[in-house]
Amino acid sequence: MWLYIKFMKGQNKLFIAIIVALLIGVGIGGIVHLQYPESAKPFSDNIKLLGTVFIRLVQMIIAPLVFTTLVVGIAKMSDIKMIGRVGTKAMLWFITASLVSLFIGLILVNWLEPGHVTKLPIQDAASAEELLKTSKGFSLEDFVKHIIPKSLFEAFATNEVLQIVVFSIMFGVALANLGDDYAQPVIKIFDVIAHAILKMVGYIMWVAPLGVLGSIAAVVALNGFKIFTVYAIYLRDFFFALAILWLVLLLVGYLILGNRLFELLRRIKSPLLIAFSTTSSEAVFPKLVEELERFGCNNRVVSFILPLGYSFNLDGSMMYMTFASIFIAQIYGVEMTVGQQITMLLVLMLTSKGIAGVPRASLVIIVATCSMFGIPPEGIALILPIDHFCDMGRSMTNVLGNALATSAVSKWEGQLDNHGGDM
């Protein structure tokens, strides 16, 4: 009990530190923007390095953590049927959640019509051109190449989570089939490495408040508070749609987890806030692993499902892609039939899988999809200035979706400890 109280006090201190850093960041950024506008650009470039340090510290441990936890998780499931069963349940959740997210975005953007009530200035054409160069149409060949690693070391070097997942699953299944005499020493080594990396997570998370402060201050210093009003309609409608998605996810979560849903939300409040502040769901992956295990999820299930979820279960990003694509079509007066919109939804469903590791991944996919459906892709410049704030919401939603998916599958497998994990 004493250890539990100590742990929760530490969690609350971190949460408070992040909130304070968030407010200080807005304040500092606002002062620079209003009082020293000529210094806003260099100030922004320098202070956002705090966020860069935090993100890079987390990225440093993502590849080895995914590899070791997934290999150990699968290898400990000596029953191959269990691997198939858990994987099938996870993929059914991912596909269903993705389709629901896409449909919510599609329905609400057609109902609210944010593109018909406001005209936004093109403020970031250079960034839009950069995205246009980066993007290309859907290619099955590119999709296959992105999933299957050419080299494990290349996948590690570039943090290609999906490729690492593919190799880890194959390696873990192979270990599970070797027999205990051969496999146990290797599993033990990987298990120790995974625990050592999770120990590092505790150290790195205390850099999070500085990362939050730097990221927020940089954006506000550069764009000022007007960024919150110029795009008020778009942001209002997007976050309303996001709230609907949250209600659906939480309702499903309550039906599966019951009152324990509220305990889960308390557990993941820090990862949710960090994802919101830093616009990176990847940044909280290690912390989310730790919190889900403390919540009571079986560590083997967590190690198997969570890495998959980060490639296949990005609910916030999925909803945003339909919302933003149709918004751009509305701005340019491009009329799309219901059939065309549903086709676009299915294309987004396919093209979005496995591209989560690409910077500004959602925007790249939106540009490619707009090109396919005759929507001016340069319209991406309309939403670039506020994409940071939209990314806050979708990153936070991605974390919630993956936490619910992991907890749900653990419950279905009868491997959710009702008393939580070890403290």
mmCIF file of N, CA, C and O in Angstrom, residues 1 24 29-30 54 63 95-96 100 103 163 169 173 178 185 194 199 219 254 273 295 325 328 392 398 408:
data_model
loop_
_atom_site.group_PDB
_atom_site.id
_atom_site.type_symbol
_atom_site.label_atom_id
_atom_site.label_comp_id
_atom_site.label_asym_id
_atom_site.label_seq_id
_atom_site.Cartn_x
_atom_site.Cartn_y
_atom_site.Cartn_z
ATOM 1 N N MET A 1 0.830 -1.206 0.000
ATOM 2 C CA MET A 1 0.000 0.000 0.000
ATOM 3 C C MET A 1 0.870 1.264 0.000
ATOM 4 O O MET A 1 0.607 2.225 -0.696
ATOM 5 N N ILE A 24 2.832 27.889 -18.616
ATOM 6 C CA ILE A 24 4.017 28.750 -18.744
ATOM 7 C C ILE A 24 4.410 28.898 -20.209
ATOM 8 O O ILE A 24 4.761 29.990 -20.672
ATOM 9 N N GLY A 29 5.300 32.187 -24.786
ATOM 10 C CA GLY A 29 5.100 32.342 -26.230
ATOM 11 C C GLY A 29 4.310 33.595 -26.553
ATOM 12 O O GLY A 29 4.631 34.327 -27.501
ATOM 13 N N GLY A 30 3.266 33.872 -25.748
ATOM 14 C CA GLY A 30 2.450 35.060 -25.969
ATOM 15 C C GLY A 30 3.232 36.346 -25.758
ATOM 16 O O GLY A 30 3.104 37.298 -26.533
ATOM 17 N N PHE A 54 13.090 15.910 -25.741
ATOM 18 C CA PHE A 54 12.192 14.926 -25.133
ATOM 19 C C PHE A 54 11.762 13.866 -26.138
ATOM 20 O O PHE A 54 11.825 12.662 -25.864
ATOM 21 N N ALA A 63 12.300 1.545 -30.573
ATOM 22 C CA ALA A 63 12.606 0.338 -31.356
ATOM 23 C C ALA A 63 13.027 -0.835 -30.462
ATOM 24 O O ALA A 63 12.454 -1.930 -30.570
ATOM 25 N N ILE A 95 -9.832 -2.794 -37.132
ATOM 26 C CA ILE A 95 -10.548 -2.523 -38.376
ATOM 27 C C ILE A 95 -11.892 -1.853 -38.080
ATOM 28 O O ILE A 95 -12.275 -0.871 -38.729
ATOM 29 N N THR A 96 -12.604 -2.390 -37.078
ATOM 30 C CA THR A 96 -13.909 -1.812 -36.714
ATOM 31 C C THR A 96 -13.745 -0.377 -36.224
ATOM 32 O O THR A 96 -14.478 0.535 -36.649
ATOM 33 N N VAL A 100 -15.290 3.026 -37.973
ATOM 34 C CA VAL A 100 -16.180 3.902 -37.194
ATOM 35 C C VAL A 100 -15.613 5.319 -37.152
ATOM 36 O O VAL A 100 -16.338 6.303 -37.341
ATOM 37 N N PHE A 103 -16.058 7.024 -40.547
ATOM 38 C CA PHE A 103 -17.459 7.364 -40.788
ATOM 39 C C PHE A 103 -17.900 8.558 -39.954
ATOM 40 O O PHE A 103 -18.654 9.413 -40.429
ATOM 41 N N GLN A 163 7.527 -2.461 -39.433
ATOM 42 C CA GLN A 163 8.528 -3.431 -39.885
ATOM 43 C C GLN A 163 9.138 -4.183 -38.705
ATOM 44 O O GLN A 163 9.372 -5.394 -38.783
ATOM 45 N N ILE A 169 7.266 -10.510 -34.521
ATOM 46 C CA ILE A 169 6.252 -11.576 -34.477
ATOM 47 C C ILE A 169 6.835 -12.888 -35.001
ATOM 48 O O ILE A 169 6.687 -13.946 -34.380
ATOM 49 N N VAL A 173 7.431 -16.126 -32.619
ATOM 50 C CA VAL A 173 6.787 -17.408 -32.937
ATOM 51 C C VAL A 173 7.840 -18.499 -33.073
ATOM 52 O O VAL A 173 7.656 -19.635 -32.594
ATOM 53 N N LEU A 178 10.670 -23.387 -30.480
ATOM 54 C CA LEU A 178 11.967 -24.037 -30.287
ATOM 55 C C LEU A 178 11.970 -25.003 -29.108
ATOM 56 O O LEU A 178 12.771 -25.929 -29.062
ATOM 57 N N PRO A 185 16.916 -19.176 -22.371
ATOM 58 C CA PRO A 185 18.000 -18.204 -22.141
ATOM 59 C C PRO A 185 17.833 -16.921 -22.953
ATOM 60 O O PRO A 185 18.073 -15.820 -22.452
ATOM 61 N N ALA A 194 14.047 -5.563 -21.673
ATOM 62 C CA ALA A 194 12.762 -4.851 -21.698
ATOM 63 C C ALA A 194 12.506 -4.141 -20.371
ATOM 64 O O ALA A 194 12.064 -2.986 -20.351
ATOM 65 N N LYS A 199 12.588 0.873 -17.112
ATOM 66 C CA LYS A 199 13.136 1.661 -16.010
ATOM 67 C C LYS A 199 13.592 3.023 -16.522
ATOM 68 O O LYS A 199 13.413 4.057 -15.847
ATOM 69 N N VAL A 219 5.082 27.372 -30.761
ATOM 70 C CA VAL A 219 3.929 27.577 -31.636
ATOM 71 C C VAL A 219 3.244 28.915 -31.363
ATOM 72 O O VAL A 219 2.912 29.665 -32.289
ATOM 73 N N TYR A 254 -16.824 1.283 -21.642
ATOM 74 C CA TYR A 254 -17.625 1.041 -20.433
ATOM 75 C C TYR A 254 -18.404 -0.268 -20.532
ATOM 76 O O TYR A 254 -18.530 -1.003 -19.549
ATOM 77 N N LEU A 273 -2.145 13.520 -21.565
ATOM 78 C CA LEU A 273 -1.752 14.930 -21.527
ATOM 79 C C LEU A 273 -0.448 15.167 -22.292
ATOM 80 O O LEU A 273 -0.304 16.160 -23.009
ATOM 81 N N PHE A 295 -2.393 -1.276 -14.617
ATOM 82 C CA PHE A 295 -3.858 -1.336 -14.597
ATOM 83 C C PHE A 295 -4.344 -2.773 -14.431
ATOM 84 O O PHE A 295 -5.428 -3.014 -13.907
ATOM 85 N N SER A 325 -10.026 16.037 -45.591
ATOM 86 C CA SER A 325 -10.144 15.866 -47.044
ATOM 87 C C SER A 325 -11.428 16.494 -47.576
ATOM 88 O O SER A 325 -11.418 17.221 -48.579
ATOM 89 N N ILE A 328 -11.347 20.367 -47.410
ATOM 90 C CA ILE A 328 -10.630 20.977 -48.537
ATOM 91 C C ILE A 328 -11.523 20.985 -49.781
ATOM 92 O O ILE A 328 -11.572 21.969 -50.529
ATOM 93 N N MET A 392 -2.798 17.768 -31.730
ATOM 94 C CA MET A 392 -2.911 17.564 -30.285
ATOM 95 C C MET A 392 -4.089 16.634 -29.978
ATOM 96 O O MET A 392 -3.960 15.654 -29.233
ATOM 97 N N ASN A 398 -5.552 8.852 -30.309
ATOM 98 C CA ASN A 398 -4.837 7.620 -30.671
ATOM 99 C C ASN A 398 -4.407 6.853 -29.424
ATOM 100 O O ASN A 398 -4.491 5.619 -29.376
ATOM 101 N N ALA A 408 -9.428 -4.116 -23.617
ATOM 102 C CA ALA A 408 -10.571 -4.927 -24.052
ATOM 103 C C ALA A 408 -10.136 -6.349 -24.398
ATOM 104 O O ALA A 408 -10.777 -7.323 -23.972
#
